[in-house]
Amino acid sequence: MSKSIIAGVEIGTAKIGVLIAELYEDWTLNIIGFDCRTSRGIRKGELVDFRAASESVHDAIERAEASAGVRGDEVYMALSGGHLQGGMQVGSASVSGSDGRVRQEDIERAVKEAKRKALPADRVYIHHIRNPFYLDGRVVEEPLALLANKIEVQYWSIHADGRQVSDWMHLFNTLSIKVRDIILSSVASARMAVDESSRKGGCLVIDIGAGATDFALYADGYIVRTGVIPVGGDHLTNDLAIGLHLNSKRAEEVKKDLGKAVFEVSDSQRTIRLYGDNMIGDRSLPLSSVSRILEARVEEIFRLIGERLGDLLDPKYLAGGVVLTGGTSRLRQIETAASAALGVPARRADRLDWVAEDLRGPEFSTVLGVLHFGHAMNREEVVSDQEKGEGKGLLARISRLWGTPN
Amino acid sequence: MESPEKQNPASSASPVIRVIGLGGGGANAVARFAPLAGDGIKVMVANTDARALEALQLKEKRVLGRGITRGLGCGGDPELGQAVAEAERGSLVEMVAGTDLLFLVTALGGGTGSGMAPVLAKAATDQGAMVITFANLPFSFEGNRRRKVAEESLHLLREASDALIVVPNDLLIQGSEEAASVGEVFQLADQWISLGIQSMGKILFEVGLVNLDFSTLRRALGGKGGKTLFSIASAEGEGYMEKALQALFECPLLSVQSAHRGADSLVVHLVGGRDLSMSAVSGLVQSLNEEFGSREETFVGAVVDETREAFLEICILGMIDMENRRFFRGRSTIPRITPRVPADPGQGDGGSGGDPDGSSHPGQEEFEELIESGQRGMFEKTGRNLHEGIDLDIPTFIRRGIRIRAEQ
C-alpha cells in the first residue's frame, strides 16, 4: 500500500513536539517518529527570537525524522498566542431554485457572505470554523436538497497578527520545510482531549501550556468559541520565584514537587523545606505560601476564560463539563480549582489509549491533534470540501495574501 | 547622618545636599526623615495642598501653585500638577539652585507628585546636580488610571535622575503585618525611604575602612537614565552575615529579580561591628558581586561601629542596563500626560491584543521596556502582557495584595 508521510509540529513556549506518521491509502495513520525537546525563542506562545526558535525547530524535526527513518514531506503546524482573536460571523442566502430546495450555490453564497468580513491590514484569517446550518431558523446538518426559504450559516472565525504568521512561515521557509496548513492549538488539542459524545453534549476544553492557555468550547459537536490566554505554567513558576525569592529552576521544582492549585487551611500547618538560592542554606516555610501563590494565579486563568465566554459558560449547555489538558494540568487539585472558578464540573482529559505510552501525557494533546488534522485534511482534499475549494488549504490563501511562495 | 563639613575638614567646598519631598506622599516621607538629618543637609517639603503641609513639623515648607490650585491640592489630576509645574517653574528652579546632590522623594499616581516631580528633577539636572529619586508606585487596587499616570511620570523621572529607586506599594504589603492598615503600610514605605536616604548619606559621608566620595558616587551612577538596583538590610547576632545577605534579597526596594541581576557598576556600603575584618568585607563583596554581577566596577565603602559586635548593615546601589540609555532621546519639553482609553475589545475572544498599550504594537515596546517596577521576574525583558490595562506578568498574588511568608 502506498503511503505518504505527514508531520505535525507544535512549537510551544516550553517544548517543541514533532510527530511523523505514515498515512496509508485506506487512511490509517501510523506514527513512526517523534521528538520532543526544549523550545527556545518562544515566549508566552509567541515567536520572539527567530534564530533560537529556528535552531530548535530544525533540531527537533531532524531528530524526529531520524527516529522515523524518513523525511517528512509536508508539515502541519499548530498556532497559539495572545494575538489570536475570534468572532462569530453570519452569512445568509435566500433559496434561489424554483423548486424551493437548497442547492449547492445557495450554500456557497451563504458561506461566502459569512467569510466576507474584511480585516484590518495587519491581520489575516487563520481558520473559519463552521457552525451548523440553519434553514428557516432550524438547525440542519446537511441542508442540500431540503425545502427552505432561507439558509444561514455561522462561522467562528479566528484571525491572527499577520506579522507573527509570516514570521512562522519564514522560519519554515528558511529550513526548506513546506507547511501544508496551520491549525489553531486550541482546536487541535480539544480534538484529542474529548471524544465525540462529549463534543456533542457540549464541553469546554482548556489546554494549559507553559506559555499560554488555549481553550475551545463545543456545543452540539461544533466549536463555537476558541481563545488564548497568554498565561501559563511559566507564570506559575515565576510567581513562586518572586514570592519565595527563588531562582526559576528551583521554583519550577517546587511547583512540580509540592505545588497545589488550591489553598487549604491545613497547608499553614505543614512545613516544607526549600534549598536556598546561594550558599545560605536550607529554608523552611509553610506550604500555605506555595498554595496561596498558585491558587491566586490558577483562579485568575480560569476566571479570564470565564469572562471571555460569558453566558456560554453554563453547566446546562456543557454536559461534557470542563476538560483540562496541557502540561500544567498535572498540577495537583487543578480540577477542583477549575470547577470552583468556572462553576462547571471539571476533570482531566483521559489518557489516549491509541498512542504509545510516552505520548499519553497531557502535554502531547496539541501535537497529536495537529497530526490528526493533517490526516483529516488529506482526506478532505480528496472528498473536496467546499471550504478548501479555493486552493490547497487555508495556507494557500494566506500565502497569496502575503505573496510568499507555497 | 553626619554633615559633610565635619567629615571633610580639608575640603574647601562641601557638596550642597538637599532632600525635597514633593506632593503628599513625598512630604510625609521626608517629614519622617527630617529629624535624622545632619546640619549640612537642607530638608524641605513642597505641596499644592496647604493643609497637608500645615500638619508637618518642618521648618522649610513651600506651598506651590496657589495661583491655580489655591492651596487645595491637585485632586489627583496629573495634568493640573503639570500646569502648576509650568506656572511655578521659576520657584522650582530656585528650590534647587546651587544643589550638588538632590534627594527627591515623591509618590506617583496622583496630581502633584506625578505632574511636578519630573519638572523638578529636570530643573536640578539642568543646573548640574546629581539626582537620586525615590518614587512610590500606587497599589494595584488603586486602579489602572493611577498606575498609568505613575508609569508615565516614572519614565520622565528616570531620564532626569542618576538613580531612581522605585517603591512599589504592592510589595510593601508583603513586609507588613497581617492586620496592617493602609496607613501603616504607608508608614512602612516612609521608613524604607528614610533608611534609603540615610544609607546613601552613609555611603558619602562616613569615613571608615574604605571610602567613597561624591565624585566616585557620581561616576558609579553613570549619569541620567538607566535602571537602578538598590537594597538595604541589616542583621545581628548568630549567623548575622547570612541573615543580612538574605534580607538584602527580600528588601521591597530591590526591584530586580533573580533572573536579571547584573549591574554594570555596583556601589556597596557596609557597616559592621568591631569584629568586622577586611577579609570579611572581601568575602561579602565577593558574594554580592556573584549575586548582583558587577560588570564594570564595584565601589566599596565600609565603616566600623565600635559600639557593636556581630552586626552588619548592607546597602547596595547599582546601575544596570546602560544600553537602554540609547533609547533616551533628549526632550526639551515634558510631554503632556494623557490618560489612555482602552480599546473596544471588539467581537469577543481569542486574545488580549485589543488593548492599545499591548505589546502587539511595535512602537510601544521601547517605551514599555523602560517602565518597570521590577515585579515581573523572568518576564522582565519581555513586552507587557496587558489585559484591560492589567499586566498579567506581574504575579497575581502581588496584584491582589496577598501576603506571602517567604520564611517560617
Coordinates of C-alpha atoms in Angstrom, one line a residue, chain B residues 144-372:
Chain B
N144 CA -5.4 51.4 36.2
R145 CA -5.6 55.1 35.8
R146 CA -3.3 55.8 38.7
R147 CA -0.9 53.1 37.6
K148 CA -0.7 54.6 34.1
V149 CA -0.2 58.1 35.4
A150 CA 2.6 56.8 37.7
E151 CA 4.3 54.9 34.9
E152 CA 4.3 57.9 32.6
S153 CA 5.8 60.0 35.3
L154 CA 8.3 57.3 36.2
H155 CA 9.6 57.3 32.6
L156 CA 10.2 61.0 32.7
L157 CA 11.8 60.8 36.1
R158 CA 14.2 58.2 35.0
E159 CA 15.5 60.4 32.3
A160 CA 16.3 63.2 34.8
S161 CA 17.7 61.0 37.6
D162 CA 21.1 59.5 38.2
A163 CA 19.4 56.9 40.4
L164 CA 15.7 56.1 40.6
I165 CA 14.6 53.9 43.4
V166 CA 11.1 52.6 42.8
V167 CA 9.0 51.7 45.9
P168 CA 6.0 49.6 44.7
N169 CA 3.3 49.8 47.3
D170 CA 2.2 46.3 46.4
L171 CA 5.5 44.9 47.6
L172 CA 5.3 46.7 50.9
I173 CA 2.2 44.7 51.8
Q174 CA 4.5 41.6 51.7
G175 CA 6.6 43.0 54.5
S176 CA 3.8 44.3 56.7
E177 CA 1.8 42.7 59.5
E178 CA -1.3 40.7 58.7
A179 CA -3.7 43.2 60.0
A180 CA -1.8 46.3 58.9
S181 CA -3.9 49.2 57.7
V182 CA -3.1 51.1 54.6
G183 CA -1.8 53.9 56.8
E184 CA 0.6 51.5 58.5
V185 CA 1.8 50.3 55.1
F186 CA 2.5 53.9 54.1
Q187 CA 4.4 54.4 57.3
L188 CA 6.4 51.3 56.3
A189 CA 7.1 53.0 52.9
D190 CA 8.3 56.1 54.7
Q191 CA 10.6 54.1 56.9
W192 CA 12.2 52.4 53.9
I193 CA 12.7 55.6 52.1
S194 CA 14.2 57.2 55.2
L195 CA 16.5 54.3 55.6
G196 CA 17.4 54.6 52.0
I197 CA 18.4 58.2 52.2
Q198 CA 20.3 57.7 55.4
S199 CA 22.2 54.8 53.8
M200 CA 23.1 57.0 50.8
G201 CA 24.3 59.6 53.2
K202 CA 26.5 57.0 54.9
I203 CA 27.9 56.0 51.6
L204 CA 29.0 59.5 51.1
F205 CA 30.0 60.8 54.5
E206 CA 31.0 58.0 56.8
V207 CA 34.7 57.7 57.0
G208 CA 35.9 54.2 57.6
L209 CA 37.9 51.3 56.4
V210 CA 37.3 52.1 52.8
N211 CA 35.9 55.4 51.5
L212 CA 33.7 56.6 48.8
D213 CA 33.4 60.2 47.8
F214 CA 31.0 62.3 45.9
S215 CA 32.6 62.2 42.6
T216 CA 33.1 58.5 42.8
L217 CA 29.4 58.0 43.5
R218 CA 28.6 60.2 40.6
R219 CA 30.8 58.1 38.4
A220 CA 29.4 54.9 39.7
L221 CA 25.9 56.0 39.0
G222 CA 27.0 56.8 35.4
G223 CA 24.7 59.7 34.6
K224 CA 21.0 60.0 33.9
G225 CA 18.7 57.2 32.9
G226 CA 19.2 53.5 33.2
K227 CA 17.8 51.3 35.8
T228 CA 18.8 51.4 39.5
L229 CA 19.4 48.5 41.7
F230 CA 19.1 49.3 45.3
S231 CA 18.7 47.4 48.5
I232 CA 19.3 47.8 52.3
A233 CA 19.3 45.2 55.0
S234 CA 20.8 44.6 58.4
A235 CA 21.1 41.8 60.9
E236 CA 22.8 41.0 64.2
G237 CA 23.5 38.0 66.4
E238 CA 24.1 34.5 65.3
G239 CA 24.5 33.9 61.6
Y240 CA 24.3 37.7 61.1
M241 CA 26.2 37.7 57.8
E242 CA 23.9 35.1 56.1
K243 CA 20.8 36.8 57.6
A244 CA 21.9 40.2 56.3
L245 CA 22.5 38.8 52.8
Q246 CA 19.2 37.0 52.8
A247 CA 17.4 40.2 54.0
L248 CA 19.1 42.1 51.2
F249 CA 17.3 39.9 48.6
E250 CA 14.0 40.4 50.3
C251 CA 14.0 44.2 50.6
P252 CA 11.0 45.6 48.9
L253 CA 13.1 48.3 47.3
L254 CA 15.1 45.7 45.4
S255 CA 13.5 46.0 42.0
V256 CA 15.5 43.4 40.1
Q257 CA 14.5 39.8 40.4
S258 CA 16.6 36.6 40.3
A259 CA 17.0 36.1 36.6
H260 CA 18.0 39.6 35.7
R261 CA 20.6 40.7 38.1
G262 CA 23.7 42.1 36.6
A263 CA 24.7 45.6 37.4
D264 CA 27.0 47.5 35.2
S265 CA 28.5 49.1 38.2
L266 CA 27.8 48.5 41.9
V267 CA 28.3 50.6 45.0
V268 CA 28.4 48.7 48.2
H269 CA 28.3 50.2 51.7
L270 CA 28.8 48.1 54.8
V271 CA 28.5 48.9 58.4
G272 CA 29.9 46.3 60.8
G273 CA 30.7 45.8 64.4
R274 CA 34.1 46.0 65.9
D275 CA 34.6 42.4 64.8
L276 CA 34.4 43.3 61.1
S277 CA 37.6 42.4 59.4
M278 CA 38.9 43.3 55.9
S279 CA 38.7 39.6 55.0
A280 CA 35.0 39.5 56.0
V281 CA 34.4 42.6 53.9
S282 CA 36.2 41.0 51.0
G283 CA 34.1 37.8 51.3
L284 CA 30.9 39.8 51.5
V285 CA 31.8 41.8 48.4
Q286 CA 32.5 38.7 46.6
S287 CA 29.1 37.2 47.4
L288 CA 27.5 40.4 46.4
N289 CA 29.3 40.5 43.1
E290 CA 28.3 37.0 42.4
E291 CA 24.6 37.8 43.0
F292 CA 24.5 41.2 41.5
G293 CA 27.2 40.7 39.0
S294 CA 29.1 44.0 38.6
R295 CA 30.3 44.0 35.0
E296 CA 32.5 47.1 35.3
E297 CA 33.4 48.2 38.7
T298 CA 32.4 47.6 42.3
F299 CA 32.9 50.5 44.6
V300 CA 33.1 49.6 48.3
G301 CA 32.7 51.7 51.4
A302 CA 33.0 50.0 54.8
V303 CA 32.6 51.5 58.2
V304 CA 33.1 50.1 61.7
D305 CA 30.7 50.9 64.6
E306 CA 32.9 50.3 67.6
T307 CA 30.0 50.1 69.9
R308 CA 28.6 47.0 68.2
E309 CA 29.5 43.4 67.6
A310 CA 28.1 40.6 65.4
F311 CA 26.3 43.2 63.4
L312 CA 26.1 44.0 59.7
E313 CA 24.3 46.6 57.7
I314 CA 24.5 46.4 53.9
C315 CA 23.4 48.9 51.3
I316 CA 23.9 48.3 47.7
L317 CA 23.3 50.7 44.8
G318 CA 23.9 49.7 41.2
M319 CA 23.2 50.8 37.7
I320 CA 22.0 48.3 35.2
D321 CA 21.1 48.2 31.5
M322 CA 23.3 51.0 30.4
E323 CA 22.4 50.1 26.8
N324 CA 18.9 51.2 27.4
R325 CA 20.2 54.7 27.7
R326 CA 20.3 54.7 23.9
F327 CA 16.6 55.0 23.9
F328 CA 16.5 58.3 25.7
R329 CA 16.1 61.0 23.1
G330 CA 16.6 64.2 24.9
R331 CA 13.3 66.0 25.3
S332 CA 13.2 69.7 25.6
T333 CA 9.6 69.8 26.8
I334 CA 7.8 67.5 29.1
P335 CA 5.0 65.9 27.0
R336 CA 1.5 66.1 28.4
I337 CA 0.3 63.1 30.3
T338 CA -2.8 61.9 28.6
P339 CA -4.8 59.1 30.1
R340 CA -5.3 56.3 27.5
V341 CA -8.7 54.9 26.7
P342 CA -8.7 51.1 26.4
A343 CA -9.8 49.9 23.0
D344 CA -13.1 48.3 22.5
P345 CA -12.3 44.6 22.8
G346 CA -14.5 44.1 19.7
Q347 CA -16.3 41.0 19.0
G348 CA -15.1 38.7 21.7
D349 CA -12.5 36.2 22.2
G350 CA -9.2 34.8 21.1
G351 CA -6.7 37.1 22.6
S352 CA -5.9 40.1 24.6
G353 CA -4.3 42.1 21.8
G354 CA -7.1 44.7 21.7
D355 CA -5.6 47.0 24.3
P356 CA -3.6 49.8 22.6
D357 CA -1.0 49.6 25.2
G358 CA -0.5 45.9 24.5
S359 CA 2.8 44.6 23.4
S360 CA 1.4 43.9 19.9
H361 CA 2.2 47.5 19.0
P362 CA 5.9 47.7 17.9
G363 CA 6.4 51.3 18.6
Q364 CA 5.3 50.8 22.2
E365 CA 7.9 48.2 23.0
E366 CA 10.8 50.6 23.6
F367 CA 8.7 52.8 25.8
E368 CA 7.3 49.8 27.7
E369 CA 10.7 48.3 28.3
L370 CA 11.8 51.3 30.3
I371 CA 8.8 51.2 32.6
E372 CA 9.4 48.5 35.1

